[in-house]
Short mmCIF file of C-alpha atoms in Angstrom, two decimals:
data_model
loop_
_atom_site.label_atom_id
_atom_site.label_comp_id
_atom_site.label_asym_id
_atom_site.label_seq_id
_atom_site.Cartn_x
_atom_site.Cartn_y
_atom_site.Cartn_z
CA MET A 1 21.01 33.59 -62.17
CA MET A 2 22.98 33.18 -58.88
CA ARG A 3 26.68 33.95 -59.15
CA PRO A 4 29.16 31.21 -58.07
CA ARG A 5 30.43 33.30 -55.11
CA ASN A 6 26.88 33.86 -53.78
CA MET A 7 26.11 30.20 -54.25
CA VAL A 8 29.11 29.24 -52.09
CA ILE A 9 27.90 31.60 -49.35
CA VAL A 10 24.37 30.12 -49.43
CA VAL A 11 25.65 26.54 -49.32
CA THR A 12 27.95 27.41 -46.43
CA VAL A 13 25.13 29.04 -44.46
CA LEU A 14 22.82 26.08 -45.09
CA ALA A 15 25.54 23.69 -43.96
CA LEU A 16 26.04 25.67 -40.75
CA LEU A 17 22.31 25.78 -40.12
CA GLY A 18 22.09 22.03 -40.70
CA ALA A 19 24.88 21.43 -38.21
CA VAL A 20 23.16 23.60 -35.60
CA VAL A 21 19.79 21.90 -36.13
CA GLY A 22 21.46 18.47 -35.96
CA TYR A 23 23.15 19.42 -32.68
CA LEU A 24 19.89 20.67 -31.19
CA LEU A 25 18.01 17.54 -32.28
CA ALA A 26 20.70 15.27 -30.97
CA GLY A 27 20.80 17.15 -27.69
CA SER A 28 23.59 16.96 -25.13
CA ASP A 29 24.95 13.75 -23.64
CA PRO A 30 22.40 11.84 -21.50
CA THR A 31 22.40 12.46 -17.76
CA THR A 32 23.57 9.46 -15.75
CA VAL A 33 20.96 8.37 -13.20
CA ARG A 34 21.82 5.72 -10.62
CA GLY A 35 19.26 3.40 -9.06
CA VAL A 36 19.16 0.34 -6.83
CA VAL A 37 16.38 -2.07 -7.82
CA GLY A 38 15.00 -5.45 -6.72
CA THR A 39 16.84 -8.32 -8.42
CA GLU A 40 13.64 -9.48 -10.15
CA LYS A 41 13.73 -6.28 -12.26
CA ALA A 42 17.37 -6.55 -13.33
CA THR A 43 16.49 -8.04 -16.72
CA PHE A 44 13.90 -5.33 -17.38
CA PHE A 45 16.46 -2.57 -16.86
CA ALA A 46 19.07 -4.50 -18.86
CA ASP A 47 16.74 -4.64 -21.90
CA PRO A 48 18.35 -2.44 -24.61
CA ARG A 49 14.89 -1.16 -25.57
CA VAL A 50 14.28 0.04 -22.02
CA ARG A 51 17.66 1.77 -21.93
CA GLU A 52 16.96 3.37 -25.31
CA ALA A 53 13.55 4.62 -24.13
CA PHE A 54 15.17 6.37 -21.17
CA GLU A 55 17.97 7.80 -23.32
CA LYS A 56 15.37 9.38 -25.62
CA HIS A 57 14.39 11.38 -22.55
CA GLY A 58 18.02 12.28 -21.85
CA LEU A 59 18.62 9.74 -19.08
CA ARG A 60 21.24 6.99 -19.00
CA LEU A 61 20.52 4.53 -16.17
CA GLU A 62 23.13 2.74 -14.07
CA ILE A 63 21.46 -0.03 -12.07
CA GLU A 64 22.51 -2.05 -9.02
CA ALA A 65 20.36 -5.05 -8.06
CA ARG A 66 19.65 -6.06 -4.43
CA GLY A 67 17.01 -7.79 -2.36
CA SER A 68 14.07 -5.43 -1.86
CA ARG A 69 14.35 -5.29 1.92
CA GLU A 70 18.13 -5.54 1.89
CA MET A 71 18.37 -2.22 0.04
CA ALA A 72 16.71 -0.33 2.92
CA THR A 73 19.93 0.94 4.50
CA ALA A 74 21.61 4.31 4.13
CA ASP A 75 24.80 2.66 2.86
CA ALA A 76 22.97 0.69 0.16
CA LEU A 77 21.15 3.82 -1.03
CA ALA A 78 24.10 6.23 -0.90
CA GLY A 79 24.88 7.81 -4.25
CA HIS A 80 21.67 6.59 -5.87
CA ASP A 81 18.93 8.76 -7.36
CA PHE A 82 16.20 6.25 -6.62
CA GLY A 83 15.40 2.91 -5.02
CA PHE A 84 12.95 0.51 -6.63
CA PRO A 85 11.91 -2.33 -4.29
CA ALA A 86 9.31 -4.94 -5.20
CA SER A 87 6.53 -3.80 -2.88
CA ALA A 88 4.96 -0.84 -1.14
CA GLN A 89 5.80 -2.54 2.16
CA ALA A 90 9.50 -2.65 1.26
CA ALA A 91 9.33 0.95 0.01
CA GLY A 92 8.47 2.19 3.52
CA PRO A 93 11.84 1.23 5.08
CA VAL A 94 13.64 2.55 1.97
CA ALA A 95 12.00 5.96 2.38
CA ARG A 96 12.85 5.97 6.09
CA ALA A 97 16.48 5.13 5.39
CA ARG A 98 16.83 8.18 3.11
CA PRO A 99 14.38 11.08 2.71
CA ALA A 100 12.29 10.69 -0.44
CA SER A 101 11.33 13.45 -2.88
CA GLY A 102 8.50 11.33 -4.29
CA THR A 103 7.13 7.81 -4.74
CA TYR A 104 5.62 6.15 -7.82
CA GLU A 105 3.79 2.86 -8.39
CA PRO A 106 4.20 2.12 -12.12
CA PHE A 107 3.32 -1.58 -12.03
CA GLY A 108 2.73 -4.64 -9.88
CA SER A 109 3.03 -8.41 -9.87
CA PRO A 110 1.33 -11.02 -7.67
CA LEU A 111 3.12 -13.69 -5.65
CA VAL A 112 3.01 -17.08 -7.37
CA VAL A 113 4.61 -20.51 -7.05
CA ALA A 114 6.69 -21.74 -9.98
CA THR A 115 6.42 -25.51 -10.21
CA PHE A 116 5.91 -28.47 -12.57
CA THR A 117 2.91 -30.30 -14.00
CA SER A 118 3.82 -33.55 -12.24
CA ILE A 119 4.02 -31.73 -8.90
CA VAL A 120 0.69 -29.98 -9.41
CA ASP A 121 -0.92 -33.35 -10.06
CA LEU A 122 0.36 -34.61 -6.70
CA LEU A 123 -0.88 -31.51 -4.87
CA ALA A 124 -4.29 -31.79 -6.57
CA GLN A 125 -4.44 -35.36 -5.31
CA GLU A 126 -3.85 -34.02 -1.78
CA GLY A 127 -6.57 -31.38 -2.17
CA VAL A 128 -4.08 -28.50 -2.13
CA ALA A 129 -4.16 -27.48 -5.82
CA ARG A 130 -7.15 -26.82 -8.11
CA ARG A 131 -7.95 -25.26 -11.47
CA GLY A 132 -9.04 -21.63 -11.66
CA GLY A 133 -11.61 -20.18 -14.04
CA ALA A 134 -9.07 -19.15 -16.69
CA GLY A 135 -7.54 -22.62 -16.75
CA HIS A 136 -4.69 -21.57 -14.46
CA TRP A 137 -3.66 -23.48 -11.32
CA VAL A 138 -4.36 -22.25 -7.79
CA LEU A 139 -2.56 -23.28 -4.58
CA ASP A 140 -5.01 -23.21 -1.65
CA LEU A 141 -2.97 -21.50 1.06
CA ALA A 142 -5.06 -22.81 3.97
CA ALA A 143 -4.82 -26.41 2.74
CA TYR A 144 -1.11 -26.02 2.05
CA LEU A 145 -0.41 -24.62 5.55
CA ASP A 146 -2.30 -27.54 7.07
CA LEU A 147 -0.25 -29.97 5.00
CA ALA A 148 3.03 -28.24 5.90
CA GLY A 149 2.02 -28.22 9.58
CA ARG A 150 1.80 -32.03 9.45
CA ASP A 151 5.42 -32.23 8.19
CA LEU A 152 4.33 -34.29 5.21
CA ARG A 153 7.25 -35.45 3.05
CA TRP A 154 7.13 -35.88 -0.71
CA ASP A 155 7.95 -39.58 -0.43
CA GLN A 156 4.90 -40.05 1.81
CA ILE A 157 2.44 -39.02 -0.92
CA ALA A 158 0.74 -42.13 -2.29
CA GLY A 159 1.80 -43.11 -5.80
CA ASN A 160 4.45 -40.40 -6.05
CA VAL A 161 6.98 -41.44 -8.66
CA ALA A 162 7.57 -37.90 -9.97
CA TYR A 163 9.48 -36.59 -6.97
CA PRO A 164 9.83 -39.23 -4.23
CA ALA A 165 12.34 -37.16 -2.23
CA ARG A 166 12.77 -37.43 1.51
CA ARG A 167 12.03 -33.73 1.87
CA ASP A 168 9.16 -31.85 3.48
CA VAL A 169 6.48 -30.47 1.17
CA LEU A 170 7.51 -26.82 1.41
CA VAL A 171 7.66 -23.82 -0.90
CA THR A 172 11.27 -22.73 -1.44
CA THR A 173 11.58 -19.03 -0.59
CA THR A 174 14.10 -16.33 0.14
CA HIS A 175 14.76 -14.82 3.59
CA PRO A 176 11.84 -12.62 4.77
CA SER A 177 14.18 -10.15 6.47
CA TYR A 178 15.88 -9.31 3.17
CA SER A 179 13.43 -10.18 0.40
CA GLY A 180 10.04 -8.64 -0.32
CA SER A 181 8.56 -11.82 -1.82
CA ALA A 182 9.32 -13.90 1.27
CA ALA A 183 8.06 -11.13 3.55
CA GLY A 184 4.76 -11.03 1.63
CA TYR A 185 4.47 -14.82 1.79
CA ALA A 186 5.11 -14.70 5.56
CA TRP A 187 2.38 -12.08 5.94
CA LEU A 188 -0.15 -14.23 4.08
CA ALA A 189 0.71 -17.23 6.26
CA ALA A 190 0.64 -15.20 9.49
CA THR A 191 -2.71 -13.66 8.56
CA HIS A 192 -4.23 -17.11 8.13
CA LEU A 193 -2.62 -18.70 11.19
CA GLY A 194 -3.37 -15.79 13.53
CA PRO A 195 -1.37 -14.23 16.40
CA ASP A 196 -0.41 -17.58 17.90
CA GLY A 197 0.84 -19.01 14.62
CA LEU A 198 4.10 -17.13 14.19
CA ASP A 199 6.18 -20.10 15.32
CA GLN A 200 4.58 -22.16 12.55
CA VAL A 201 5.32 -19.35 10.07
CA ALA A 202 8.96 -19.41 11.18
CA LYS A 203 9.04 -23.17 10.63
CA LEU A 204 8.07 -22.65 6.97
CA PHE A 205 11.46 -20.96 6.59
CA THR A 206 13.73 -22.77 9.05
CA ASP A 207 12.78 -26.19 7.69
CA GLN A 208 14.06 -25.16 4.27
CA GLY A 209 17.66 -24.82 5.43
CA GLY A 210 19.74 -22.00 3.92
CA LEU A 211 17.79 -19.06 2.50
CA GLU A 212 18.82 -16.77 -0.34
CA ARG A 213 18.46 -13.00 0.11
CA SER A 214 16.90 -12.02 -3.21
CA THR A 215 14.06 -13.46 -5.31
CA GLY A 216 16.12 -13.57 -8.47
CA ASP A 217 18.48 -16.25 -7.14
CA PRO A 218 16.14 -19.21 -6.46
CA PHE A 219 14.10 -18.46 -9.58
CA GLU A 220 17.23 -18.54 -11.71
CA ARG A 221 18.07 -21.97 -10.25
CA TYR A 222 14.49 -23.07 -11.01
CA LEU A 223 15.09 -22.11 -14.63
CA THR A 224 18.49 -23.75 -14.96
CA GLN A 225 18.17 -26.80 -12.69
CA GLY A 226 14.46 -27.52 -12.84
CA LEU A 227 13.10 -30.19 -10.53
CA ASN A 228 16.66 -31.00 -9.42
CA PHE A 229 16.61 -27.71 -7.53
CA ALA A 230 13.15 -27.64 -5.95
CA PRO A 231 9.57 -28.65 -6.77
CA LEU A 232 7.94 -25.43 -5.50
CA VAL A 233 9.59 -22.00 -5.79
CA LEU A 234 8.09 -18.71 -4.61
CA ALA A 235 8.31 -16.07 -7.33
CA TYR A 236 6.60 -13.09 -8.88
CA GLU A 237 4.26 -13.65 -11.80
CA ALA A 238 6.41 -11.29 -13.86
CA GLN A 239 9.46 -13.55 -13.51
CA TYR A 240 7.54 -16.53 -14.84
CA VAL A 241 5.91 -14.56 -17.68
CA GLU A 242 9.26 -13.10 -18.70
CA ALA A 243 10.81 -16.58 -18.82
CA ALA A 244 7.81 -17.97 -20.75
CA THR A 245 8.13 -15.18 -23.30
CA ALA A 246 11.88 -15.78 -23.63
CA GLY A 247 11.42 -19.56 -23.93
CA THR A 248 13.67 -20.31 -20.94
CA LEU A 249 11.23 -22.23 -18.71
CA PRO A 250 12.36 -25.73 -17.67
CA SER A 251 10.67 -28.82 -19.08
CA GLY A 252 7.22 -29.42 -17.60
CA ALA A 253 7.04 -25.98 -15.98
CA THR A 254 3.73 -24.62 -14.77
CA LEU A 255 2.48 -21.86 -12.52
CA MET A 256 0.27 -21.76 -9.44
CA TYR A 257 -1.35 -18.65 -7.95
CA LEU A 258 -1.54 -18.51 -4.18
CA SER A 259 -5.10 -18.24 -2.89
CA PRO A 260 -5.19 -15.70 -1.48
CA THR A 261 -2.24 -14.09 -3.20
CA LEU A 262 -0.69 -10.69 -2.57
CA LEU A 263 -0.25 -8.09 -5.30
CA SER A 264 3.25 -6.76 -4.91
CA THR A 265 3.20 -3.11 -5.95
CA HIS A 266 6.68 -2.27 -7.24
CA THR A 267 7.38 1.22 -5.93
CA VAL A 268 9.95 3.79 -7.08
CA VAL A 269 11.31 5.82 -4.16
CA ALA A 270 12.96 8.92 -5.62
CA PHE A 271 15.69 10.84 -3.76
CA THR A 272 16.59 13.40 -6.42
CA GLU A 273 15.00 15.28 -9.30
CA HIS A 274 16.35 12.69 -11.74
CA GLY A 275 14.93 9.89 -9.61
CA ASP A 276 11.54 11.58 -9.89
CA GLU A 277 11.96 11.67 -13.68
CA VAL A 278 12.52 7.90 -13.73
CA GLY A 279 9.42 7.27 -11.61
CA GLU A 280 7.30 9.56 -13.75
CA LEU A 281 8.48 8.01 -17.02
CA LEU A 282 7.88 4.46 -15.81
CA THR A 283 4.36 5.45 -14.85
CA THR A 284 3.33 7.49 -17.90
CA ASP A 285 5.56 6.73 -20.91
CA PRO A 286 3.66 4.40 -23.31
CA THR A 287 6.82 2.70 -24.57
CA LEU A 288 8.10 1.91 -21.09
CA ARG A 289 4.68 0.72 -19.95
CA SER A 290 4.42 -1.60 -22.95
CA LEU A 291 7.91 -2.97 -22.26
CA ALA A 292 7.05 -3.48 -18.58
CA ALA A 293 4.02 -5.54 -19.63
CA GLU A 294 6.20 -7.54 -22.02
CA HIS A 295 8.46 -8.32 -19.07
CA GLY A 296 5.43 -9.63 -17.20
CA TYR A 297 4.33 -6.67 -15.07
CA ARG A 298 0.74 -5.50 -14.71
CA THR A 299 0.49 -1.73 -15.22
CA GLY A 300 -2.41 0.51 -14.31
CA ASP A 301 -3.99 -0.13 -17.72
CA ALA A 302 -5.17 -3.70 -18.37
CA ALA A 303 -4.71 -3.11 -22.10
CA ASP A 304 -0.93 -3.07 -21.62
CA PHE A 305 -1.04 -6.67 -20.39
CA ALA A 306 -3.79 -7.98 -22.71
CA THR A 307 -1.43 -8.73 -25.59
CA VAL A 308 0.83 -10.69 -23.25
CA LEU A 309 -2.13 -12.72 -21.97
CA ASP A 310 -3.26 -13.55 -25.49
CA ARG A 311 0.22 -14.61 -26.62
CA LEU A 312 0.80 -16.87 -23.61
CA ALA A 313 -2.68 -18.41 -23.86
CA GLY A 314 -1.94 -19.29 -27.47
CA ALA A 315 1.29 -20.95 -26.33
CA GLY A 316 -0.54 -23.08 -23.75
CA THR A 317 0.19 -20.92 -20.67
CA PRO A 318 -3.19 -19.52 -19.55
CA LEU A 319 -3.08 -16.66 -17.05
CA PRO A 320 -6.01 -14.89 -15.40
CA ALA A 321 -6.80 -11.38 -16.63
CA GLN A 322 -7.92 -10.46 -13.11
CA LEU A 323 -5.98 -11.55 -10.06
CA PRO A 324 -7.64 -14.43 -8.22
CA GLU A 325 -8.51 -13.80 -4.59
CA ALA A 326 -5.97 -11.11 -3.81
CA ALA A 327 -5.55 -10.24 -0.14
CA PRO A 328 -5.80 -6.58 0.93
CA PRO A 329 -2.49 -4.69 1.27
CA PRO A 330 -0.90 -5.18 4.70
CA ASP A 331 -1.03 -2.45 7.31
CA PRO A 332 2.56 -1.05 7.26
CA VAL A 333 2.97 -0.91 11.05
CA ALA A 334 1.58 -4.41 11.62
CA PHE A 335 3.62 -5.73 8.70
CA GLU A 336 6.92 -4.43 10.07
CA ALA A 337 6.08 -5.68 13.57
CA MET A 338 5.43 -9.16 12.14
CA ILE A 339 8.71 -9.18 10.19
CA THR A 340 10.65 -8.02 13.26
CA ALA A 341 9.13 -10.75 15.44
CA LEU A 342 9.70 -13.36 12.72
CA ASP A 343 13.33 -12.29 12.28
CA GLN A 344 13.96 -12.80 15.99
CA ARG A 345 12.68 -16.36 15.73
CA LEU A 346 14.76 -17.08 12.64
CA ARG A 347 17.92 -15.90 14.42
CA GLN A 348 17.44 -18.17 17.42
#
């Protein structure tokens, strides 16, 4: 039988061992990692489950949100471990503004147009919108550019009682010099219109009036103001899916895929070892990939997004499993040359 004194010693040792094991399991305080990300991803990084997933790997993220092209300056990137713009095209200027230790492409999202059922019906009447194979809506880019080139107004569409505004039929966008979504949209339009069509591309933007700098701003106004804000709003599919999942879409909301559309490959540009850790975790960690899909992003594995597709289809929001008529990625040199030339026209 163990004597009382020996028992005290054993209990004390076990308590000390338990404290040591608990300390080792708990680990030290998480390392703070700072990143600047496109505004469309702000809600993803604000998700407590995303923050918890990173903290399990010893990283505590501090995030600043900016327009994807706006972040591509040394001042905007100073003090950050990584930049995370919304496209590979926007990642190029970011990497040139500050030397990168690595780049990662954890997920993507195509360009879409957030709109309303009543508006889609009008555009279908004009031969601009049609149904896709999965039951989703498609905006024919060529037909739309022809319509916009004729300066057609909403109140000139026959039988239009849904939105009889004295405004041109135009997609509301951000500024292509600062925002990756608008730059991708400009590239699609310029590709269709050809070398002599850049003035018409510029008109798609100048005729809108004032332009926001980041994609998150007009989409937020679409959610909160609905048709009172604008009938057609350029967005990323992920923004719409995220809002549909959260139940925050405006009344009568629907989605149109540009045809052709552009898959925007969200790209982590790492500047430090910790930035590389973030890029690697976003690409490989199952929890983070599942959460990215829940927030509307398409990862490298279609299975991550399949559950989201099924849930939305059951709620009456059909989305295509495969992207419809996606254009090839732009040549980086030609893309930047186009944006530079377009910016000069927009500043005149």
